[in-house]
XYZ file of C-alpha atoms in Angstrom:
665
model
C 243.804 -134.394 127.060
C 242.388 -130.884 127.358
C 241.035 -129.974 130.771
C 237.247 -129.682 130.991
C 236.083 -126.093 130.956
C 234.127 -126.549 134.182
C 237.419 -127.325 135.927
C 239.138 -124.378 134.259
C 236.492 -121.969 135.554
C 236.263 -123.450 139.071
C 239.680 -124.353 140.565
C 237.976 -126.006 143.547
C 236.993 -128.807 141.165
C 240.611 -129.693 140.324
C 240.877 -132.411 143.047
C 237.810 -134.062 141.484
C 238.882 -133.651 137.869
C 239.205 -137.371 137.234
C 235.669 -137.984 138.537
C 234.262 -135.223 136.354
C 236.161 -136.433 133.306
C 235.007 -139.978 133.977
C 231.402 -138.806 134.270
C 231.647 -136.990 130.955
C 233.387 -139.892 129.216
C 230.756 -142.303 130.528
C 227.968 -140.224 128.940
C 229.870 -140.244 125.637
C 230.324 -144.026 125.896
C 226.664 -144.718 126.734
C 225.482 -142.542 123.870
C 227.652 -144.506 121.435
C 226.386 -147.754 122.928
C 222.771 -146.685 122.484
C 223.240 -145.473 118.907
C 225.437 -148.378 117.805
C 227.563 -148.109 114.707
C 224.796 -146.564 112.661
C 224.845 -142.906 111.689
C 222.016 -141.992 114.061
C 221.338 -139.144 116.433
C 219.903 -139.251 119.936
C 216.666 -137.955 118.482
C 216.535 -140.922 116.094
C 217.103 -143.264 119.027
C 214.484 -141.617 121.255
C 211.535 -142.460 118.996
C 210.194 -145.459 120.864
C 206.736 -143.913 121.122
C 206.418 -144.228 117.337
C 207.017 -147.983 117.581
C 205.604 -149.186 120.902
C 201.992 -148.874 121.974
C 198.883 -148.848 119.798
C 199.046 -147.252 116.337
C 196.638 -146.929 113.423
C 198.375 -147.885 110.174
C 196.442 -147.670 106.906
C 193.433 -149.989 107.353
C 194.627 -151.808 110.436
C 196.067 -151.416 113.920
C 199.393 -152.545 115.309
C 200.316 -152.960 118.965
C 203.753 -153.567 120.505
C 204.986 -153.918 124.079
C 208.280 -154.736 125.796
C 207.820 -157.397 128.476
C 210.810 -159.775 128.531
C 209.554 -161.959 131.390
C 206.060 -162.502 129.959
C 205.011 -165.902 128.649
C 201.812 -164.648 126.983
C 200.042 -161.317 126.508
C 196.414 -160.720 125.522
C 194.717 -157.425 124.680
C 191.379 -157.366 126.489
C 188.733 -154.650 126.285
C 185.332 -153.466 125.160
C 185.892 -155.072 121.762
C 186.134 -158.655 123.094
C 184.121 -158.576 126.298
C 187.281 -158.247 128.403
C 188.051 -161.932 127.810
C 191.159 -163.783 126.657
C 190.740 -164.127 122.903
C 193.281 -165.767 120.596
C 192.535 -163.108 117.951
C 193.951 -160.504 120.361
C 196.946 -162.499 121.561
C 200.333 -160.851 121.013
C 203.235 -162.682 119.408
C 206.846 -162.623 120.646
C 209.203 -161.181 118.022
C 212.479 -161.204 119.936
C 214.333 -159.074 122.515
C 211.359 -159.244 124.866
C 209.090 -157.446 122.389
C 205.521 -158.580 121.698
C 203.476 -157.560 118.656
C 200.107 -158.050 116.945
C 198.306 -156.498 113.999
C 194.541 -156.142 114.163
C 191.957 -155.538 111.492
C 190.527 -152.049 111.237
C 187.165 -153.131 112.661
C 188.627 -155.085 115.599
C 188.726 -151.895 117.687
C 187.532 -148.316 117.390
C 188.069 -144.849 118.799
C 186.923 -144.662 122.417
C 187.200 -148.376 123.237
C 188.663 -149.169 126.651
C 191.336 -151.837 126.923
C 194.144 -153.339 128.995
C 196.718 -156.075 128.705
C 196.463 -159.428 130.417
C 200.073 -160.405 131.006
C 201.023 -163.956 131.963
C 204.362 -165.055 133.418
C 205.663 -168.195 135.074
C 203.707 -168.521 138.276
C 201.220 -165.696 137.782
C 199.336 -163.167 135.672
C 197.849 -159.712 135.975
C 195.994 -156.963 134.176
C 198.206 -154.077 133.082
C 197.808 -150.732 131.350
C 200.242 -150.567 128.388
C 203.467 -148.797 129.314
C 203.347 -146.603 126.211
C 199.602 -145.801 126.377
C 198.809 -142.262 125.210
C 195.310 -142.102 126.643
C 194.251 -143.448 130.051
C 190.872 -142.773 131.648
C 189.237 -143.513 134.978
C 185.709 -144.872 135.328
C 183.781 -142.304 137.415
C 181.898 -145.023 139.300
C 184.333 -147.904 139.779
C 187.414 -145.604 139.811
C 189.220 -148.207 137.697
C 191.763 -146.944 135.155
C 191.931 -148.287 131.595
C 193.763 -147.403 128.427
C 191.582 -145.933 125.702
C 191.826 -146.243 121.949
C 192.344 -142.668 120.804
C 191.966 -141.947 117.113
C 189.597 -138.987 116.624
C 188.348 -138.231 113.141
C 190.178 -134.904 113.098
C 193.432 -134.456 114.980
C 194.460 -131.032 116.269
C 196.463 -128.931 113.800
C 198.866 -126.527 115.472
C 198.595 -122.970 114.156
C 201.970 -121.871 115.519
C 204.566 -123.911 113.654
C 207.685 -122.491 115.246
C 207.890 -120.772 118.598
C 210.898 -119.160 120.231
C 210.646 -118.633 124.002
C 211.645 -115.319 125.565
C 214.429 -116.068 128.042
C 215.729 -112.644 128.956
C 214.207 -112.648 131.444
C 212.354 -115.948 131.871
C 209.284 -115.250 134.010
C 207.589 -118.497 134.990
C 204.036 -118.973 136.197
C 203.925 -122.370 137.923
C 200.412 -123.771 137.654
C 198.153 -126.775 138.114
C 195.286 -127.246 135.657
C 192.944 -128.970 138.094
C 193.094 -126.348 140.832
C 193.033 -123.356 138.465
C 189.272 -122.970 138.837
C 187.387 -121.181 141.614
C 184.695 -123.851 141.634
C 185.066 -126.744 144.062
C 185.847 -129.246 141.330
C 188.644 -130.374 139.022
C 189.486 -127.677 136.475
C 189.991 -128.438 132.793
C 192.398 -127.594 129.993
C 189.634 -125.529 128.406
C 188.906 -123.573 131.573
C 192.602 -122.819 131.934
C 192.932 -121.778 128.299
C 189.957 -119.432 128.298
C 190.029 -118.050 131.854
C 193.538 -118.343 133.289
C 195.838 -117.970 130.295
C 194.598 -114.396 129.633
C 195.381 -113.512 133.261
C 198.918 -114.849 132.889
C 199.479 -112.818 129.743
C 198.078 -109.657 131.338
C 200.229 -110.179 134.433
C 203.346 -110.252 132.278
C 204.625 -113.821 132.655
C 206.184 -115.293 129.514
C 206.310 -118.959 130.516
C 203.970 -121.391 132.217
C 205.230 -124.465 134.033
C 202.400 -126.983 134.201
C 202.280 -129.580 136.947
C 200.576 -132.978 136.966
C 200.306 -133.524 133.205
C 201.517 -137.145 133.161
C 198.698 -139.459 134.256
C 198.636 -140.298 137.945
C 196.124 -142.455 139.842
C 195.901 -140.315 142.993
C 194.881 -136.702 142.367
C 196.285 -135.636 145.736
C 199.824 -136.659 144.736
C 200.080 -133.293 142.913
C 201.072 -135.378 139.874
C 204.301 -136.701 141.376
C 203.276 -140.394 141.497
C 203.115 -141.024 137.760
C 201.588 -144.200 136.360
C 201.346 -143.574 132.594
C 204.270 -141.504 131.351
C 202.962 -140.910 127.814
C 199.350 -140.095 128.724
C 198.210 -136.528 129.381
C 195.941 -136.681 132.427
C 192.402 -137.261 131.188
C 190.864 -135.802 134.353
C 191.540 -132.362 132.811
C 190.248 -133.100 129.302
C 191.346 -134.523 125.975
C 194.737 -134.482 124.224
C 193.327 -132.079 121.651
C 192.325 -129.628 124.370
C 195.814 -129.689 125.874
C 197.321 -129.101 122.439
C 194.988 -126.172 121.861
C 196.003 -124.697 125.233
C 199.699 -124.899 124.322
C 199.026 -123.481 120.860
C 197.121 -120.536 122.361
C 199.934 -119.916 124.832
C 202.427 -119.766 121.964
C 200.150 -117.431 120.042
C 200.295 -115.115 123.064
C 204.076 -115.303 123.315
C 204.054 -117.645 126.308
C 206.347 -120.665 126.475
C 205.015 -123.893 128.013
C 207.193 -126.281 129.997
C 206.198 -129.453 131.817
C 206.982 -130.484 135.362
C 208.530 -133.796 134.265
C 208.767 -136.693 136.719
C 211.523 -139.134 135.763
C 212.911 -139.489 139.277
C 210.505 -142.231 140.380
C 207.177 -143.898 139.565
C 204.048 -144.952 141.408
C 204.050 -148.403 143.061
C 200.628 -149.348 141.657
C 200.854 -152.553 139.612
C 197.628 -152.464 137.586
C 197.877 -148.753 136.682
C 201.657 -148.344 136.577
C 204.905 -150.059 135.615
C 205.473 -151.979 138.846
C 205.895 -155.720 138.150
C 204.651 -155.064 134.636
C 205.935 -158.420 133.350
C 205.908 -160.118 136.744
C 209.432 -159.085 137.707
C 210.167 -156.297 140.191
C 213.157 -155.092 138.160
C 211.915 -154.606 134.575
C 212.068 -150.805 134.762
C 213.317 -150.397 138.306
C 216.177 -151.394 140.538
C 215.931 -154.727 142.297
C 216.646 -155.351 145.958
C 217.130 -152.521 148.454
C 217.334 -149.817 145.778
C 213.914 -150.558 144.268
C 211.737 -148.544 146.654
C 212.238 -144.916 147.584
C 212.430 -144.789 151.402
C 210.655 -141.424 151.697
C 208.292 -141.199 148.732
C 206.570 -144.620 148.765
C 207.474 -145.052 145.103
C 209.816 -146.997 142.811
C 213.246 -145.922 141.533
C 214.183 -146.291 137.875
C 217.300 -148.281 136.945
C 219.107 -145.816 134.681
C 221.770 -148.432 133.898
C 219.399 -150.367 131.615
C 219.359 -149.323 127.960
C 215.644 -150.109 127.715
C 214.925 -147.693 130.577
C 217.013 -144.982 128.913
C 215.093 -145.635 125.699
C 211.776 -145.322 127.529
C 212.631 -142.091 129.360
C 214.455 -140.364 126.489
C 211.573 -141.241 124.177
C 209.256 -139.733 126.766
C 211.139 -136.421 126.597
C 210.914 -136.341 122.815
C 207.254 -137.397 122.798
C 206.039 -134.419 124.824
C 208.064 -132.023 122.671
C 206.986 -133.470 119.320
C 203.410 -134.492 120.026
C 202.343 -131.588 122.248
C 204.948 -128.904 121.408
C 206.149 -128.418 124.980
C 209.094 -126.006 125.070
C 211.013 -127.895 127.721
C 210.900 -129.368 131.178
C 211.481 -128.737 134.842
C 212.986 -132.043 135.990
C 211.559 -132.984 139.368
C 213.529 -134.701 142.121
C 216.999 -134.426 140.596
C 218.676 -134.674 144.003
C 216.915 -137.978 144.614
C 218.166 -139.265 141.261
C 221.838 -138.395 141.487
C 222.614 -139.779 144.964
C 222.262 -143.376 146.029
C 220.874 -142.225 149.386
C 218.606 -139.742 147.538
C 220.237 -136.925 149.507
C 218.156 -137.836 152.547
C 219.525 -136.723 155.893
C 222.723 -135.420 154.373
C 224.311 -132.004 154.500
C 226.332 -130.910 151.505
C 228.990 -128.635 152.938
C 232.023 -129.352 150.744
C 232.864 -130.558 147.256
C 233.881 -133.959 148.651
C 230.235 -134.476 149.659
C 229.346 -134.546 145.959
C 232.100 -136.601 144.379
C 232.164 -139.948 146.144
C 230.633 -143.423 145.937
C 227.242 -141.984 146.906
C 226.921 -140.396 143.464
C 224.808 -142.352 140.963
C 226.751 -142.156 137.705
C 223.971 -143.788 135.694
C 221.400 -141.182 136.797
C 223.851 -138.377 135.977
C 224.449 -139.992 132.596
C 220.708 -140.130 131.900
C 220.252 -136.451 132.807
C 223.216 -135.518 130.601
C 221.795 -137.432 127.618
C 218.305 -136.066 128.262
C 219.573 -132.483 128.146
C 221.577 -133.196 125.015
C 218.541 -134.787 123.359
C 216.151 -131.997 124.308
C 218.419 -129.311 122.873
C 219.067 -131.434 119.796
C 215.319 -131.495 119.142
C 214.893 -127.813 119.936
C 217.972 -125.623 120.529
C 215.665 -123.022 122.131
C 214.256 -125.502 124.647
C 214.235 -124.777 128.385
C 215.493 -127.294 130.952
C 215.441 -126.644 134.695
C 216.793 -128.860 137.465
C 214.989 -129.062 140.787
C 218.091 -129.900 142.831
C 218.765 -129.007 146.437
C 222.307 -130.280 147.132
C 224.006 -127.643 144.987
C 225.899 -130.115 142.774
C 228.491 -128.018 140.890
C 228.089 -127.566 137.134
C 224.608 -129.053 136.984
C 223.604 -126.087 134.824
C 226.835 -125.938 132.822
C 226.838 -126.916 129.121
C 227.454 -130.523 128.118
C 230.378 -129.461 125.946
C 232.066 -127.911 129.004
C 231.694 -131.098 131.002
C 228.451 -130.114 132.719
C 225.128 -131.933 132.916
C 223.597 -129.464 130.475
C 220.607 -127.922 132.261
C 219.834 -124.345 131.239
C 218.843 -123.388 134.790
C 218.817 -124.736 138.308
C 216.168 -123.896 140.897
C 217.483 -121.542 143.607
C 215.928 -123.719 146.297
C 217.783 -122.046 149.128
C 215.901 -118.753 148.673
C 212.397 -119.901 149.747
C 213.959 -121.879 152.605
C 215.742 -118.717 153.690
C 212.562 -116.625 153.627
C 210.629 -119.157 155.693
C 213.412 -119.437 158.258
C 213.818 -115.660 158.449
C 210.126 -114.969 158.945
C 209.759 -117.766 161.531
C 212.913 -117.232 163.555
C 214.106 -113.627 163.237
C 212.334 -110.638 164.797
C 211.630 -107.707 162.508
C 214.063 -105.454 164.361
C 216.846 -107.999 163.760
C 216.420 -108.342 159.989
C 219.754 -107.625 158.308
C 219.228 -106.073 154.901
C 222.744 -106.814 153.674
C 222.433 -110.459 154.649
C 219.133 -110.692 152.770
C 220.802 -109.340 149.637
C 223.629 -111.863 149.993
C 221.182 -114.760 150.290
C 219.204 -113.885 147.149
C 222.352 -113.281 145.076
C 224.291 -116.360 146.213
C 224.452 -118.093 142.821
C 227.157 -120.321 141.374
C 229.256 -118.396 138.877
C 228.554 -119.390 135.307
C 225.245 -121.102 136.053
C 221.821 -119.565 135.581
C 219.189 -120.021 138.239
C 215.448 -119.683 138.665
C 214.847 -117.554 141.759
C 211.592 -117.642 143.691
C 210.223 -116.606 147.046
C 207.817 -119.530 147.180
C 206.528 -122.272 144.895
C 203.806 -124.878 145.328
C 206.008 -126.627 147.919
C 205.575 -123.805 150.411
C 201.789 -123.771 150.014
C 200.962 -127.398 150.803
C 198.793 -128.363 153.762
C 200.900 -128.552 156.887
C 202.905 -125.557 155.717
C 202.017 -121.928 155.051
C 202.441 -119.470 152.217
C 204.614 -116.458 153.022
C 201.684 -114.093 153.314
C 199.842 -116.464 155.632
C 202.940 -116.643 157.819
C 203.025 -112.842 157.873
C 199.327 -112.107 158.438
C 197.814 -115.365 159.720
C 194.139 -115.292 160.723
C 193.723 -111.558 160.037
C 193.608 -112.528 156.353
C 190.096 -113.857 156.938
C 188.672 -110.606 158.263
C 190.840 -107.578 157.501
C 191.984 -107.606 153.864
C 189.380 -105.025 152.893
C 190.904 -101.585 152.285
C 190.191 -99.265 155.188
C 189.806 -102.146 157.629
C 193.461 -103.247 157.829
C 195.146 -104.281 161.053
C 198.804 -103.863 161.926
C 199.422 -107.506 160.929
C 197.810 -106.939 157.534
C 199.790 -103.764 156.810
C 203.023 -105.450 157.865
C 202.304 -108.565 155.819
C 201.302 -106.702 152.675
C 204.398 -104.477 152.877
C 206.830 -107.361 153.388
C 205.137 -109.531 150.772
C 205.948 -106.892 148.151
C 209.480 -106.291 149.425
C 210.318 -110.003 149.546
C 209.161 -110.465 145.974
C 210.896 -107.360 144.709
C 214.327 -108.194 146.108
C 213.982 -111.811 144.951
C 212.807 -110.986 141.431
C 215.178 -108.090 140.724
C 218.309 -110.041 141.683
C 217.742 -112.911 139.232
C 220.527 -114.146 137.024
C 218.279 -116.257 134.830
C 214.598 -116.352 135.654
C 211.902 -115.820 138.273
C 209.106 -118.199 139.286
C 205.793 -117.680 141.028
C 203.152 -120.255 141.898
C 199.625 -119.614 140.650
C 197.797 -117.204 142.938
C 200.746 -116.367 145.171
C 201.338 -113.193 143.165
C 198.281 -111.694 144.866
C 198.762 -113.432 148.202
C 196.264 -116.259 147.824
C 195.044 -117.139 151.325
C 195.456 -120.435 153.108
C 197.133 -123.623 151.928
C 196.684 -126.292 149.255
C 194.946 -129.469 150.365
C 193.701 -131.878 147.724
C 190.568 -133.989 148.266
C 191.331 -136.859 150.636
C 189.620 -138.955 153.253
C 190.930 -136.699 156.033
C 189.074 -133.628 154.681
C 185.947 -135.396 153.491
C 187.181 -135.403 149.873
C 186.698 -131.641 149.735
C 187.923 -129.383 146.925
C 187.714 -126.265 149.090
C 191.484 -125.828 149.301
C 192.355 -127.307 145.902
C 191.273 -124.271 143.877
C 192.170 -120.625 143.268
C 189.902 -117.799 144.388
C 190.316 -115.424 141.445
C 187.418 -113.299 142.725
C 189.720 -112.009 145.466
C 192.186 -110.396 143.080
C 189.328 -109.151 140.897
C 187.749 -107.269 143.808
C 189.156 -103.716 143.811
C 188.066 -103.243 147.429
C 190.437 -105.931 148.669
C 194.196 -105.710 149.117
C 194.597 -108.838 146.979
C 193.875 -106.613 143.999
C 196.653 -104.209 144.991
C 199.142 -107.052 145.457
C 198.266 -108.295 141.985
C 198.826 -104.818 140.584
C 202.227 -104.659 142.248
C 203.294 -108.012 140.799
C 202.341 -106.814 137.318
C 204.263 -103.553 137.746
C 207.296 -105.420 139.082
C 207.432 -107.701 136.038
C 206.956 -104.737 133.702
C 209.972 -103.087 135.309
C 212.144 -106.194 134.860
C 211.079 -106.571 131.230
C 211.674 -102.916 130.441
C 215.388 -103.598 129.920
C 216.225 -106.597 127.728
C 219.705 -106.841 129.240
C 218.448 -106.716 132.820
C 218.984 -110.395 133.630
C 222.553 -110.477 132.348
C 223.610 -107.255 134.040
C 225.849 -107.048 137.086
C 224.421 -106.460 140.550
C 226.474 -103.838 142.376
C 225.807 -103.187 146.057
C 225.959 -99.433 146.619
C 224.805 -99.165 150.234
C 224.511 -101.432 153.273
C 223.722 -100.012 156.699
C 223.004 -102.754 159.201
C 221.917 -100.342 161.920
C 219.338 -98.689 159.675
C 218.329 -102.060 158.148
C 218.764 -100.526 154.737
C 220.462 -101.894 151.617
C 220.711 -100.584 148.067
C 222.063 -102.046 144.858
C 222.472 -100.927 141.277
C 221.606 -102.814 138.122
C 222.001 -101.134 134.732
C 220.401 -97.675 135.170
C 218.226 -98.813 138.069
C 218.879 -98.285 141.773
C 216.972 -100.515 144.216
C 216.645 -99.289 147.817
C 215.136 -101.430 150.587
C 214.295 -100.158 154.052
C 213.457 -103.226 156.157
C 213.244 -101.120 159.311
C 209.882 -101.793 160.928
C 209.499 -98.358 162.552
C 211.985 -95.827 161.150
C 211.334 -93.769 158.064
C 214.299 -91.760 156.839
C 214.270 -88.191 155.527
C 217.007 -86.948 153.160
C 218.739 -90.305 153.450
C 221.928 -90.248 151.426
C 223.102 -93.031 149.129
C 226.199 -92.777 146.946
C 225.484 -93.367 143.254
C 226.617 -92.139 139.851
C 226.020 -88.470 139.186
C 222.712 -87.779 137.489
C 218.990 -87.256 137.758
C 216.895 -90.128 139.097
C 213.154 -90.718 138.913
C 211.092 -93.166 140.944
C 209.734 -95.911 138.681
C 208.384 -98.242 141.381
C 207.504 -97.719 145.029
C 206.123 -100.547 147.160
C 204.453 -97.912 149.375
C 202.401 -96.558 146.470
C 198.689 -96.412 147.292
C 197.805 -98.369 144.162
C 199.863 -101.220 145.575
C 198.130 -101.131 148.964
C 200.687 -98.838 150.574
C 200.327 -95.567 152.459
C 201.574 -93.292 149.696
C 203.872 -91.291 151.963
C 206.256 -90.253 149.166
C 205.764 -87.887 146.256
C 207.059 -90.079 143.449
C 206.726 -87.329 140.846
C 209.836 -85.587 142.227
C 212.987 -85.785 140.080
C 215.998 -86.428 142.303
C 219.233 -84.678 141.308
C 222.422 -85.950 142.943
C 224.609 -83.731 145.117
C 228.436 -83.621 145.145
C 230.375 -85.799 147.576
C 234.030 -86.173 148.580
C 234.316 -89.312 146.405
C 235.277 -89.305 142.752
C 232.518 -90.440 140.361
C 230.022 -90.752 143.238
C 227.381 -88.295 144.396
C 224.717 -88.262 147.069
C 221.209 -89.307 146.150
C 219.014 -88.002 148.973
C 215.606 -89.570 149.487
C 212.674 -89.965 151.801
C 212.395 -93.708 152.469
C 209.384 -94.863 154.528
C 209.653 -97.775 156.930
C 209.053 -101.208 155.395
C 209.212 -100.005 151.838
C 211.368 -100.256 148.749
C 212.057 -97.740 145.998
C 213.282 -98.334 142.480
C 214.772 -95.316 140.735
C 216.008 -95.011 137.179
C 218.807 -92.714 136.082
C 217.736 -90.472 133.245
């Protein structure tokens, strides 16, 4: 048998070759088991949403549900006074599936409904597992499924869309908090007011959080109840489709923050004890509940669960035209202990009995399915253990993700800012941290995401400036803390974004240093929306430094996009002086120079580069970016001879706490 390519490229995996081969073979076996002997594809298999749930067919309706432990199921709703009615009783048709056809006039668009499920020893109201529309009563706060069959469905204008991946520049966002008003934002508000900002800023992909319906708004969308329903608190399905269509029309890809790692424990709204058993969709016993998340863990060993989740992937791509997914909580999925309280310091920490082969198999099949549906799709793994070959192709023996989140980078920045004095910052070490990627795997680098902005934590700029942000962000009224924070905010982003080997991510508002934290309405804050919004007026005000930070972010992305081969190019360190706190690296025809020294500016500082003439194309100290403007960036810098072959001195003035980007003519 030929050796897997992932083992060929990483000799450290040789001791675990049998485990890797077994993992790959298991995915092949499960796929064959799911497809049977028929000549079907994974995409054919993952079409459960076309069968289960409520569907309008010709002049009637048909409803189907999988509930193997149920003894009877009734559809109750507006159309029958929410009472058990034999005309709305489902019939068992085998394999735990229940079905009923209804006359065209037995229900209509907009009707609310649920299931009344009976089992031996009990009964309960349930929202259908495959419901595509779920709404909450504004007064009673009760959730119900809703018949959704508008007279005119949305027609997508953009038939085929091809995402730009070189580079992939992701704007992570939340529809509800994308408004400045103290309320829940909408798909329409985002489409008309925020999407144009994203395009102007230069991002080519949006990653939307909290799309799948969730009962508690403050969960940030991570406690999902209805996996096929786009959250109605933001608007209608048609409005979400129009948003995605408009994004595509503007050249912006749209990916979903997909939660298949766990589900909410709610029984009436969610899948918990749907048919009276605790193990229909989830593990039984000790593995059922997640010990840290207060949620339930899917049993990826069950074919019906694989069918449900794979169909969910296909549904969002086919019905809404999402371009891919960022899979949440992958670490929790692939380890039986969810990775809690464990350090991953060697390869043997990955390949042992703690690994959940069924979860790995599901992720492998999901990636294969997604790229079968759309070869240009984007899949990203949010995974913190560093499992090797997570983002290697399926054919090479990998799990098949296109990218993995570089989760160590934001952790590094927080630790560095909290624990290391400015005078002890080591520029070379910083460069090593942001370039520490696994060979052969693409990553999404970021300085901070939504995780670093939640209440109880602080954004990077708030760590740097703290309370002075409230009073001294107006130009001309800066304090030392403000000047320091603004300077480092730009430098941190620049060194993180220009060392990517795949893509770069920013959370909505952080590009201009949005103040304070994110705190959703809850009892502890009087159900306030004050911190669950984005203050766009700050970046729109030219008198505030937020505007200058926004301008810098736009210029930084323009620089990265100016060379289509930038992301794939090699990063070559050309200078590292620990005493000066200065590091420089080359990428294509660009030279990036960072002076992290908090007090020393350097005159005629020499750096060895290729012979030529260099011009400054970006300077963090530029006045238009909120800097001091100490340098004359119009000067063309001609190299001077050195004692080294093929290297000459590039002599520059480099202000303290600033970074320069030069391009060789």
